[in-house]
Amino acid sequence: MAELSGKSLLCFKVATIVLVMVVSLVVLGVLLGSTVAFFSAMSVIFTDGLIAILLLLAAGGFGGLLLRALGINFFSNLLTLSTAAAVGLGVLSTTMIIVGSLFYVADNSSLWWAVVVFGVILFALQVFLFWRWGRRRPSQSDSGQSMNRWFILPAILIAVALGMYLAGAVIPAGMLGNLTMDSYDVLEYHLQLPREFYHIGRITTLRHNIYSHYPLGVEMLYLLSFSLRAGAYKGMYLAKMISLMFSVIAIVGMLGGGSSKGRIHSLSAAVLVATAPWVIYLSRIAMVESAQLCYLALALMWLKRWLDEPSWTSSLIIGLLLGLACSVKYLSVGFIAGPVLLVMLVAVVVRHGREILRVFISAAMCLLVFSPWMIRNLASTGNPVFPLAMNVFGKGYLTEQLKARWQNGHAPGYHKPVPPPEDYTPPKQKLSRIDRLFAWTVSKKPYHTNPPTGLAIIVIATMMVLLMMIRPMKVAPWYWAVFAVLLMELLIWMMFTHEMPARFMAVSIIPFSILAAGIVEFAEDNIKGRKKVAGRLIFCMFLLVASGNLLSAWGYHRKEMKLLGVGEGDAVAPAGVSAETIADNVLYYESVNELAPGSQVMLIGEARAFYFPENAIYATVFNEHPLETILRRADSGNIISRLKARGITHVFIAWAEIQRLAHSYGWSREIAPARLRKWFSNCPVIAQKDDLFTLFELGHLPQH
């Protein structure tokens, strides 16, 4: 099909953008299912969405400045532009952890708005310089490549995916991800930790929430969102937009960083990632995996450049991206940084040791970017990677029982709860690692509710690997590197993760998509005669696969909405509903949030504290509960009077959650349900729901 250029190209681009916007809004409206929900969603998009764009521009300003220091014009192509944005988000995150840890400024809206505005100014200044001095120079990677009408087909698919992204981004936190229990992590620490930091005014480690010792690179951006919106509840949707932002950056980076021979390969890979059910799912909830996907995608794109022509610049950028990946999740060390660095080292060995210093530069840069989190843990616990490697670096402040509970709960294979309850019986059947691999691959039990990776893309990627083995000299070294990264990810996931959670392997979407899209390039290079026709036929096959991805993600969205009761009777999607409304109207939270000002509640068994009052006292199952601490102290009086002496006016006991925890990770016998019922049996009951929860009041008791 004829290529477009000049005014025709400009008109085509404008028309494509308009089409994407229209299709995405139509999909958004259809998925939300009502006019009320649609306009509520649009109010979120036009407020938090616009702030997210400003935040992205500010990130581009800071990241672009850093790339310029490395001698790169970040406007040169889509890869450098997306890298600037991703690195800039890392700069903002690192600034937040350093400044917020040293000073009480985590809740200072004026300060952080000034930082964002400064970043936007930097971006605008660099745009002006590029327009003034560089616009007449053709870019290094995009020169000679014009868009053609083939782009309209993937643009429609990407527009549908964008509508699905937005349909989840405008749903309140914790209302998506319930089919896989991922909402638990969102409310327990991904959003709760930055909420506590905002309330305190400073970033610190919290001994009632063990996850405060995790690398919190994305959570720092959530905290930034809360600061910009002057409140955790007001910044909830902006935080969710950040997950979407990382996915968009990854897709743009893959679009601009793939094969240098043509756009069909890059476009195929980008479309597969954009429509992948896992990517759509993770972009809709406030978690960190979308950031992992982003940094891995960009690192692999830069790895291609490094393999073609090693340079100090590409080595530094790869190390920077790997370090940022590690700063958002410990697992990135094994799933992203380790495999990529090992591939670089093997490449150097194959080249007889040349450029080995550049590998060390990448590793050093990775360690440098990751170091603030290790220094923080070293200072607070003596263990730089706490709560990992406790047998090597020490258990910090944890008791032996809590140490064993953490290790059993996160070790590969099956382990009993610590301590096991009296009525505990081990599961009759546990799936093997191979069974879990196939269950995750084809979306059967125990992951039947999870967004599947998609069997089609795995089959196509496997075909590419077979072609690589049949004709190894006809394939670029980059594909072997990507395959090696994927293989290491699969092995680490199978051998070292507890119960092989499917979400942990979502990062494999990137190498799977690159390998699958490699079929296009392989066909163009090796099919004699009508190469373009063959390539386009294969590209059409990819569009069909992407369509299947969207259907899978669409079905999963429907399941999540059904779980919320949407579509039954008069129920509509809770798009744009404020966090305050959830806290005040959902039965599980409302009784606590309706307590009189000055009340203080202790949560027992419940650690999903985001919708509870900000002064609520709680602890995760891996931390010593404050009630246990009170019991061990030699204070006078019974447990009720000792609680009241510490200003606690109410106790919320989540009976069902205690039961679940006792049979999974373990629950302390010191605060077992039987003892709790005995202690609080004479306390007035403010609210209760079957065996789900009971809210007791301590303030109206006779003096003992």
XYZ file of C-alpha atoms in Angstrom:
704
model
C 0.000 0.000 0.000
C 1.320 3.396 -0.916
C 3.128 5.331 1.764
C 1.951 8.735 2.872
C 4.067 11.841 3.071
C 3.762 15.603 3.325
C 0.289 17.046 3.881
C -1.340 13.659 3.332
C 0.731 12.228 6.175
C -0.249 15.102 8.486
C -3.947 14.664 7.673
C -3.647 10.921 8.200
C -2.037 11.400 11.604
C -4.741 13.833 12.720
C -7.494 11.539 11.476
C -5.919 8.569 13.234
C -5.697 10.457 16.538
C -9.344 11.514 16.260
C -10.364 7.947 15.444
C -8.461 6.566 18.439
C -10.107 9.088 20.750
C -13.600 8.372 19.449
C -13.233 4.578 19.558
C -11.702 4.622 23.050
C -14.549 6.791 24.382
C -17.153 4.536 22.786
C -15.511 1.478 24.377
C -15.362 3.306 27.698
C -19.083 4.066 27.537
C -20.024 0.526 26.537
C -17.974 -1.063 29.323
C -19.337 1.290 31.977
C -22.837 0.627 30.720
C -24.614 3.828 31.741
C -24.638 7.520 30.953
C -24.213 8.429 34.619
C -21.093 6.272 34.953
C -19.689 7.597 31.661
C -19.944 11.259 32.657
C -18.567 10.485 36.119
C -15.639 8.785 34.410
C -15.094 11.776 32.150
C -14.913 14.067 35.187
C -12.055 11.926 36.511
C -10.332 11.872 33.117
C -10.542 15.659 32.731
C -9.121 16.281 36.231
C -6.787 13.501 37.319
C -6.078 12.560 33.708
C -4.892 16.079 32.884
C -2.733 16.186 36.016
C -1.279 12.815 34.982
C -0.346 14.348 31.622
C 1.374 17.241 33.406
C 3.221 14.711 35.560
C 4.277 12.833 32.422
C 5.531 16.045 30.810
C 7.474 16.890 33.962
C 9.002 13.419 33.920
C 9.960 13.965 30.284
C 11.611 17.236 31.262
C 13.751 15.691 34.001
C 14.474 12.505 32.069
C 15.238 14.430 28.891
C 17.761 16.555 30.747
C 19.469 13.419 32.022
C 19.583 11.894 28.533
C 21.025 15.109 27.148
C 23.793 14.829 29.741
C 24.541 11.436 28.154
C 24.646 12.993 24.710
C 21.189 11.895 23.529
C 18.494 14.113 22.071
C 15.417 12.518 23.551
C 13.282 13.761 20.636
C 15.326 11.698 18.182
C 12.800 8.828 18.137
C 10.021 7.185 20.124
C 12.430 4.992 22.098
C 14.445 7.906 23.465
C 11.254 9.882 24.116
C 9.690 7.050 26.126
C 12.998 6.394 27.900
C 13.121 10.031 28.984
C 9.600 9.739 30.424
C 10.351 6.479 32.252
C 13.652 7.741 33.627
C 11.988 11.011 34.622
C 9.400 9.125 36.664
C 12.309 7.380 38.354
C 13.918 10.753 39.071
C 10.699 12.006 40.686
C 10.376 8.807 42.709
C 13.980 8.929 43.939
C 13.632 12.605 44.798
C 10.537 11.822 46.826
C 12.195 9.016 48.833
C 15.349 11.046 49.590
C 13.723 14.395 50.373
C 10.680 12.851 52.032
C 12.857 10.692 54.294
C 15.003 13.613 55.455
C 12.324 16.269 55.935
C 8.647 16.506 56.871
C 7.563 17.568 53.403
C 5.744 14.487 52.092
C 2.421 16.318 52.440
C 3.657 19.687 51.152
C 1.499 20.271 48.056
C 3.119 23.604 47.194
C 6.606 22.104 47.137
C 5.717 19.167 44.909
C 3.628 21.263 42.562
C 6.676 23.514 42.195
C 8.771 20.459 41.303
C 6.234 19.331 38.692
C 5.906 22.819 37.178
C 9.700 23.078 37.000
C 9.794 19.751 35.157
C 7.133 20.941 32.699
C 9.164 24.098 32.066
C 12.239 21.971 31.402
C 10.233 19.911 28.938
C 8.901 23.011 27.174
C 12.397 24.483 26.984
C 13.770 21.331 25.397
C 10.882 21.256 22.927
C 11.713 24.838 21.956
C 15.403 24.023 21.500
C 14.553 21.006 19.382
C 12.151 23.058 17.241
C 14.668 25.875 16.919
C 17.830 23.896 16.195
C 17.001 20.284 15.453
C 13.746 20.117 13.555
C 15.396 20.286 10.119
C 17.698 17.408 10.885
C 16.123 14.012 10.154
C 16.132 11.654 13.120
C 18.640 8.871 13.154
C 16.189 5.995 13.357
C 13.001 7.346 11.833
C 14.359 8.976 8.679
C 13.005 7.487 5.514
C 10.135 5.765 7.272
C 6.709 7.102 6.492
C 3.389 5.991 7.853
C 0.982 4.144 5.588
C -2.634 3.191 5.735
C -1.839 -0.168 7.331
C -1.470 1.682 10.609
C -5.213 2.312 10.812
C -5.937 -1.343 11.684
C -3.674 -1.617 14.746
C -4.707 1.913 15.725
C -8.294 0.717 16.124
C -7.182 -2.206 18.291
C -5.036 0.084 20.430
C -8.013 2.446 20.742
C -10.172 -0.412 22.056
C -7.424 -1.302 24.526
C -7.196 2.345 25.621
C -10.935 2.408 26.287
C -10.538 -0.718 28.421
C -7.623 0.846 30.281
C -9.712 3.903 31.108
C -12.755 1.827 32.080
C -10.678 0.338 34.890
C -8.703 3.447 35.798
C -11.918 5.282 36.779
C -13.101 2.514 39.150
C -12.208 3.145 42.834
C -9.182 1.368 44.269
C -9.870 -2.081 45.657
C -12.932 -2.700 43.494
C -10.936 -4.375 40.736
C -8.605 -7.307 41.297
C -10.923 -9.111 43.706
C -11.070 -12.211 41.525
C -7.347 -12.729 42.123
C -7.032 -11.144 45.600
C -4.768 -8.463 44.116
C -7.073 -5.838 45.605
C -5.825 -7.017 49.003
C -2.296 -5.811 48.283
C -3.604 -2.514 46.894
C -5.466 -1.694 50.097
C -2.895 -3.204 52.465
C 0.231 -1.453 51.235
C 0.390 -0.167 47.632
C -1.931 2.727 48.518
C -2.011 2.424 52.304
C 1.719 3.015 52.782
C 1.843 6.295 50.833
C -1.365 7.288 52.644
C 0.378 6.792 55.992
C 3.468 8.637 54.794
C 1.243 11.520 53.726
C -0.502 11.531 57.100
C 2.823 11.457 58.973
C 4.357 14.025 56.622
C 7.521 11.971 56.230
C 8.640 8.680 54.691
C 9.765 6.167 57.262
C 9.718 2.443 57.954
C 6.613 1.180 59.749
C 6.953 -1.719 62.158
C 3.275 -2.588 61.843
C 3.508 -2.983 58.052
C 6.410 -5.112 56.871
C 5.902 -3.983 53.271
C 7.181 -0.523 54.191
C 10.633 -2.124 53.859
C 10.013 -3.081 50.240
C 11.469 -0.941 47.448
C 8.605 1.501 46.899
C 9.555 3.247 43.677
C 5.999 3.321 42.331
C 4.458 3.987 45.738
C 6.558 7.154 45.911
C 4.735 8.317 42.787
C 1.446 7.439 44.475
C 2.564 9.593 47.402
C 3.395 12.353 44.938
C -0.149 12.008 43.586
C -1.579 12.394 47.082
C 0.542 15.491 47.634
C -0.473 17.063 44.328
C -4.142 16.431 45.066
C -3.799 17.452 48.755
C -5.079 14.182 50.161
C -4.830 10.424 49.834
C -8.480 9.963 48.968
C -8.417 12.851 46.489
C -5.282 11.461 44.846
C -6.555 7.879 44.511
C -7.486 8.148 40.827
C -4.304 10.022 39.939
C -2.349 7.170 41.518
C -4.230 4.691 39.355
C -3.425 6.785 36.285
C 0.280 6.238 37.001
C -0.090 2.501 36.384
C -1.682 3.314 33.038
C 1.110 5.804 32.333
C 3.814 3.146 32.659
C 1.991 0.847 30.230
C 1.644 3.610 27.645
C 5.354 4.417 27.939
C 6.232 0.743 27.425
C 4.044 0.462 24.319
C 5.469 3.646 22.778
C 9.002 2.489 23.542
C 8.434 -0.847 21.829
C 6.885 0.908 18.848
C 10.056 2.937 18.394
C 12.739 0.547 19.514
C 12.245 -2.670 17.590
C 13.621 -3.680 14.244
C 15.468 -1.057 12.240
C 14.378 -2.669 8.956
C 10.779 -1.550 9.096
C 7.879 -0.707 11.317
C 5.802 -3.850 10.870
C 7.851 -5.807 13.426
C 7.832 -2.982 15.970
C 4.151 -2.346 15.402
C 3.314 -6.049 15.811
C 5.150 -6.261 19.129
C 3.595 -3.025 20.378
C 0.064 -4.142 19.453
C 0.540 -7.502 21.165
C 1.671 -5.764 24.357
C -1.039 -3.094 24.184
C -3.795 -5.694 23.878
C -2.334 -8.300 26.243
C -4.946 -9.141 28.911
C -2.334 -8.971 31.660
C -1.184 -5.512 30.572
C -4.751 -4.206 30.453
C -5.475 -5.736 33.846
C -2.363 -4.376 35.547
C -2.861 -0.914 34.049
C -6.212 -0.615 35.820
C -5.135 -1.251 39.408
C -2.703 0.599 41.647
C 0.123 -1.929 41.676
C 3.726 -1.983 40.445
C 3.852 -4.628 37.727
C 3.109 -2.165 34.929
C 6.290 -0.310 35.933
C 8.209 -3.580 35.772
C 6.829 -4.200 32.294
C 7.840 -0.701 31.239
C 11.423 -0.860 32.476
C 11.958 -4.354 31.068
C 10.571 -3.343 27.659
C 12.816 -0.292 27.433
C 15.851 -2.199 28.746
C 15.403 -4.847 26.029
C 15.044 -2.166 23.365
C 18.306 -0.574 24.492
C 19.890 -4.019 24.746
C 19.292 -4.369 20.996
C 21.279 -1.190 20.393
C 23.976 -2.357 22.794
C 24.344 -5.701 21.015
C 24.536 -3.983 17.620
C 27.034 -1.373 18.771
C 28.132 -1.364 22.455
C 28.629 2.107 23.864
C 29.057 3.727 27.250
C 25.794 5.591 26.763
C 23.660 2.516 26.099
C 25.403 0.698 28.975
C 24.527 3.497 31.382
C 20.927 3.673 30.197
C 20.447 -0.090 30.491
C 21.868 -0.017 34.027
C 19.644 2.935 34.901
C 16.509 1.157 33.651
C 17.434 -2.063 35.459
C 18.026 -0.154 38.691
C 14.653 1.555 38.376
C 13.022 -1.844 37.833
C 14.637 -3.121 41.042
C 13.465 -0.018 42.885
C 9.827 -0.935 42.303
C 9.913 -4.623 43.276
C 12.449 -7.024 44.763
C 11.502 -9.668 42.189
C 12.914 -7.435 39.460
C 16.389 -8.444 40.626
C 15.702 -12.013 39.513
C 13.212 -11.419 36.727
C 14.735 -8.372 35.023
C 18.138 -7.121 36.200
C 19.815 -10.502 36.681
C 18.793 -12.003 33.305
C 19.626 -8.884 31.293
C 23.032 -8.414 32.925
C 23.818 -12.108 32.474
C 22.921 -11.884 28.777
C 25.238 -8.892 28.424
C 28.035 -10.790 30.157
C 27.586 -13.826 27.877
C 27.634 -11.555 24.834
C 30.935 -10.105 26.017
C 32.386 -13.595 26.508
C 31.312 -14.576 22.986
C 33.117 -11.477 21.760
C 36.280 -12.676 23.537
C 36.029 -10.335 26.503
C 35.719 -7.086 24.655
C 33.568 -4.368 26.208
C 33.415 -6.140 29.583
C 33.842 -2.816 31.383
C 30.581 -1.674 29.856
C 28.784 -4.594 31.523
C 30.275 -3.587 34.851
C 29.119 -0.029 34.193
C 25.546 -1.275 33.699
C 25.717 -3.361 36.883
C 27.189 -0.470 38.873
C 24.529 1.939 37.628
C 21.814 -0.589 38.510
C 23.211 -0.939 42.027
C 23.527 2.833 42.427
C 19.890 3.476 41.489
C 18.710 0.662 43.763
C 20.960 1.709 46.676
C 18.641 4.232 48.441
C 16.274 1.406 49.317
C 19.062 -0.869 50.543
C 20.626 1.934 52.607
C 17.228 2.663 54.140
C 16.730 -0.954 55.201
C 20.306 -1.312 56.396
C 19.837 1.668 58.699
C 16.497 0.483 60.087
C 16.975 -3.288 60.328
C 20.622 -4.122 59.612
C 19.469 -6.107 56.569
C 19.796 -4.249 53.243
C 17.128 -6.398 51.562
C 14.810 -6.895 54.532
C 12.603 -8.929 54.842
C 14.479 -11.129 52.364
C 17.680 -13.097 53.055
C 17.063 -13.088 56.817
C 19.246 -16.163 57.287
C 22.136 -14.211 55.757
C 21.702 -10.608 56.926
C 19.513 -11.040 59.994
C 15.848 -10.888 60.907
C 15.798 -7.270 62.059
C 13.052 -6.609 64.613
C 11.017 -9.746 63.793
C 10.530 -12.481 66.350
C 11.514 -16.038 65.489
C 7.858 -16.905 64.938
C 7.311 -13.984 62.571
C 10.520 -14.796 60.731
C 9.338 -18.387 60.229
C 5.875 -17.186 59.176
C 7.345 -14.889 56.535
C 9.753 -17.498 55.203
C 7.116 -20.244 55.076
C 4.636 -17.900 53.450
C 7.045 -16.868 50.693
C 9.184 -19.969 50.153
C 8.701 -22.210 47.102
C 6.626 -25.299 47.648
C 4.095 -26.078 50.362
C 4.633 -25.099 54.015
C 2.369 -25.161 57.063
C 1.072 -21.965 58.678
C 3.083 -20.654 61.628
C 1.703 -21.700 64.055
C -0.813 -24.133 62.544
C -4.314 -23.863 64.060
C -5.699 -26.770 66.050
C -8.210 -27.676 63.331
C -5.680 -27.378 60.518
C -5.611 -30.044 57.822
C -3.168 -29.795 54.920
C -4.593 -29.565 51.386
C -5.254 -32.982 49.896
C -3.668 -32.183 46.563
C -1.088 -29.630 45.513
C -0.337 -28.897 41.891
C 3.195 -29.571 40.697
C 5.297 -26.833 39.134
C 4.655 -28.215 35.650
C 0.912 -28.352 36.340
C 0.964 -24.736 37.455
C 2.951 -23.726 34.383
C 0.318 -25.206 32.080
C -2.507 -23.875 34.254
C -1.110 -20.377 33.908
C -0.450 -20.796 30.187
C -3.889 -22.022 29.110
C -5.844 -20.259 31.866
C -7.169 -23.264 33.762
C -7.411 -23.859 37.482
C -6.092 -22.537 39.809
C -5.766 -19.435 37.636
C -9.070 -19.777 35.806
C -10.123 -16.265 36.817
C -6.831 -14.618 35.909
C -6.366 -12.712 32.664
C -4.507 -15.308 30.570
C -1.304 -14.650 28.730
C -2.968 -15.992 25.612
C -2.149 -19.394 24.162
C -1.866 -18.021 20.617
C 0.998 -15.664 21.418
C 2.874 -18.458 23.212
C 2.460 -20.759 20.211
C 3.734 -18.088 17.812
C 6.681 -17.276 20.085
C 7.495 -20.990 20.264
C 7.430 -21.145 16.456
C 9.923 -18.295 16.369
C 12.219 -20.144 18.779
C 12.055 -23.253 16.564
C 12.932 -21.168 13.519
C 15.849 -19.675 15.444
C 17.167 -23.162 16.176
C 16.677 -24.366 12.603
C 18.363 -21.329 11.047
C 20.391 -19.744 13.847
C 22.571 -17.658 11.560
C 19.530 -15.979 9.996
C 18.384 -14.467 13.277
C 19.754 -11.350 14.940
C 21.589 -11.933 18.271
C 18.968 -9.777 19.976
C 16.325 -12.485 19.582
C 18.600 -15.009 21.263
C 19.102 -12.526 24.098
C 15.353 -12.001 24.480
C 14.778 -15.765 24.466
C 17.454 -16.216 27.146
C 15.799 -13.557 29.329
C 12.416 -15.273 28.927
C 13.868 -18.679 29.749
C 15.527 -17.384 32.915
C 12.310 -15.666 33.984
C 10.340 -18.884 33.585
C 12.896 -20.942 35.508
C 13.151 -18.465 38.376
C 9.367 -18.185 38.564
C 8.915 -21.962 38.635
C 11.731 -22.780 41.047
C 11.823 -19.940 43.565
C 8.409 -18.276 43.898
C 5.797 -19.415 46.391
C 2.918 -21.230 44.656
C 4.060 -19.653 41.357
C 1.659 -16.652 41.387
C 0.634 -15.904 37.821
C 0.913 -12.126 38.289
C 4.642 -12.429 38.986
C 5.179 -13.740 35.463
C 3.272 -10.911 33.785
C 6.672 -9.434 32.861
C 7.117 -12.307 30.412
C 4.556 -10.612 28.160
C 7.383 -8.413 26.876
C 9.812 -11.133 25.670
C 6.903 -13.284 24.468
C 5.612 -10.395 22.329
C 9.062 -9.581 20.939
C 9.692 -13.196 19.978
C 6.239 -13.617 18.462
C 6.611 -10.430 16.432
C 10.007 -11.663 15.268
C 8.124 -13.980 12.888
C 7.369 -10.914 10.754
C 11.021 -9.934 10.417
C 12.076 -13.539 9.852
C 9.545 -13.857 7.026
C 10.672 -10.637 5.358
C 14.320 -11.725 5.544
C 13.938 -15.349 4.434
C 10.906 -15.649 2.145
C 11.955 -15.206 -1.459
C 9.795 -13.310 -3.879
C 6.870 -11.356 -2.461
C 8.378 -10.583 0.917
C 6.135 -7.636 1.695
C 3.011 -9.634 0.934
C 4.133 -12.440 3.247
C 5.020 -9.967 5.977
C 1.661 -8.261 5.747
C -0.218 -11.556 5.798
C 1.608 -12.491 8.977
C 0.897 -9.026 10.334
C -2.826 -9.616 9.738
C -2.492 -12.805 11.746
C -1.105 -10.716 14.595
C -4.099 -8.431 14.384
C -6.340 -11.471 14.822
C -4.314 -12.562 17.851
C -4.591 -9.048 19.291
C -8.352 -9.140 18.724
C -8.491 -12.396 20.684
C -6.527 -10.716 23.485
C -9.106 -7.936 23.646
C -11.987 -10.402 23.775
C -10.302 -12.184 26.692
C -9.712 -8.923 28.553
C -13.283 -7.820 27.793
C -14.648 -11.030 29.313
C -12.507 -10.607 32.389
C -13.779 -7.048 32.844
C -17.339 -8.386 32.709
C -16.501 -10.931 35.426
C -15.125 -8.201 37.653
C -18.173 -6.013 37.109
C -20.461 -8.957 37.847
C -18.658 -9.459 41.141
C -19.562 -5.837 41.985
C -23.176 -6.464 41.034
C -23.012 -4.160 38.011
C -25.712 -4.968 35.480
C -28.027 -6.497 38.054
C -31.113 -4.382 38.636
C -30.312 -0.683 38.843
C -26.630 -1.145 39.784
C -24.189 0.814 37.626
C -20.411 0.828 37.459
C -18.974 2.898 40.361
C -16.940 5.076 37.982
C -15.631 8.261 39.554
C -17.016 7.423 42.994
C -14.882 9.131 45.626
C -12.928 7.222 48.240
C -14.877 9.084 50.934
C -18.125 7.716 49.511
C -16.769 4.161 49.645
C -15.527 4.632 53.213
C -18.861 6.064 54.348
C -21.234 3.709 52.537
C -19.666 0.269 52.207
C -20.855 -1.813 55.148
C -17.399 -3.107 56.017
C -16.050 0.420 56.561
C -18.991 2.706 57.310
C -19.563 1.755 60.949
C -15.954 2.635 61.776
C -15.916 5.831 59.739
C -19.132 7.005 61.390
C -17.568 6.997 64.860
C -17.452 10.294 66.697
C -14.441 12.591 66.158
C -11.600 11.705 68.502
C -12.344 7.983 68.368
C -9.506 5.582 67.731
C -10.094 2.068 66.490
C -7.831 -0.961 66.609
C -8.200 -3.367 63.690
C -7.607 -7.013 64.552
C -7.256 -9.413 61.645
C -7.744 -6.682 59.062
C -4.752 -5.018 57.397
C -6.521 -3.522 54.356
C -6.616 -0.175 56.091
C -6.988 2.222 53.166
C -10.713 2.885 53.655
C -10.547 2.886 57.438
C -9.787 6.088 59.415
C -6.236 7.324 58.961
C -5.486 6.915 62.687
C -6.646 3.281 62.761
C -4.194 0.935 64.491
C -3.459 -2.271 62.572
C -0.698 -4.724 61.675
C -0.059 -7.140 58.833
C -0.001 -10.844 59.577
C 3.816 -10.756 59.339
C 4.163 -8.074 62.012
C 3.577 -8.250 65.731
C 0.100 -6.944 66.387
C -0.062 -3.999 68.844
C -2.439 -6.037 70.996
C 0.267 -8.687 71.387
C 2.696 -5.990 72.506
C 0.218 -4.735 75.106
C -0.318 -8.261 76.425
C 3.392 -8.769 77.031
C 3.839 -5.553 78.946
C 3.545 -5.745 82.720
C 0.794 -3.140 82.922
C -1.807 -3.255 85.658
C -5.483 -3.839 84.904
C -7.314 -6.044 82.450
C -6.902 -5.902 78.704
C -9.810 -3.480 78.259
C -8.449 -0.898 80.661
C -4.976 -1.205 79.155
C -6.374 -0.546 75.692
C -8.347 2.452 76.955
C -5.228 3.798 78.669
C -3.608 3.996 75.226
C -6.476 6.025 73.820
C -8.203 3.170 71.983
C -11.968 3.615 72.052
C -13.108 0.831 69.693
C -11.951 -2.562 68.471
C -12.832 -3.923 65.020
C -12.364 -7.701 64.784
C -12.439 -9.317 61.337
C -13.368 -12.879 62.259
C -13.459 -14.285 58.726
C -10.096 -12.740 57.892
C -8.501 -14.173 61.042
C -9.795 -17.599 60.022
C -8.322 -17.243 56.532
C -4.954 -16.039 57.785
C -4.744 -18.755 60.430
C -5.085 -21.431 57.737
C -2.750 -19.825 55.208
C 0.134 -17.891 56.800
C -0.597 -18.347 60.493
C -2.151 -16.388 63.357
C -0.762 -15.793 66.836
C -2.297 -17.959 69.552
C -1.942 -15.048 71.981
C -4.802 -13.274 70.208
C -6.748 -16.310 69.015
C -10.470 -15.808 68.292
C -11.566 -17.658 71.455
C -9.522 -15.307 73.641
C -10.768 -12.255 71.761
C -14.398 -13.263 72.245
C -13.793 -13.747 75.959
C -12.031 -10.404 76.433
C -14.631 -8.330 74.604
C -17.756 -10.286 75.514
C -18.997 -7.514 77.850
C -18.249 -4.655 75.463
C -21.141 -2.954 73.667
C -21.438 -4.036 70.029
C -21.669 -1.053 67.674
C -21.973 -3.055 64.449
C -21.585 -6.610 63.260
C -22.152 -8.769 60.206
C -22.583 -12.508 60.791
C -19.105 -13.992 61.273
C -17.517 -11.363 59.053
C -16.727 -8.663 61.618
C -17.732 -7.111 64.929
C -17.118 -3.532 66.091
C -16.852 -3.214 69.873
C -16.907 -0.040 71.941
C -14.618 0.250 74.957
C -15.619 3.644 76.304
C -18.870 2.841 78.095
C -17.629 0.153 80.416
C -17.829 0.326 84.217
C -14.527 1.029 85.911
C -12.699 -1.994 87.293
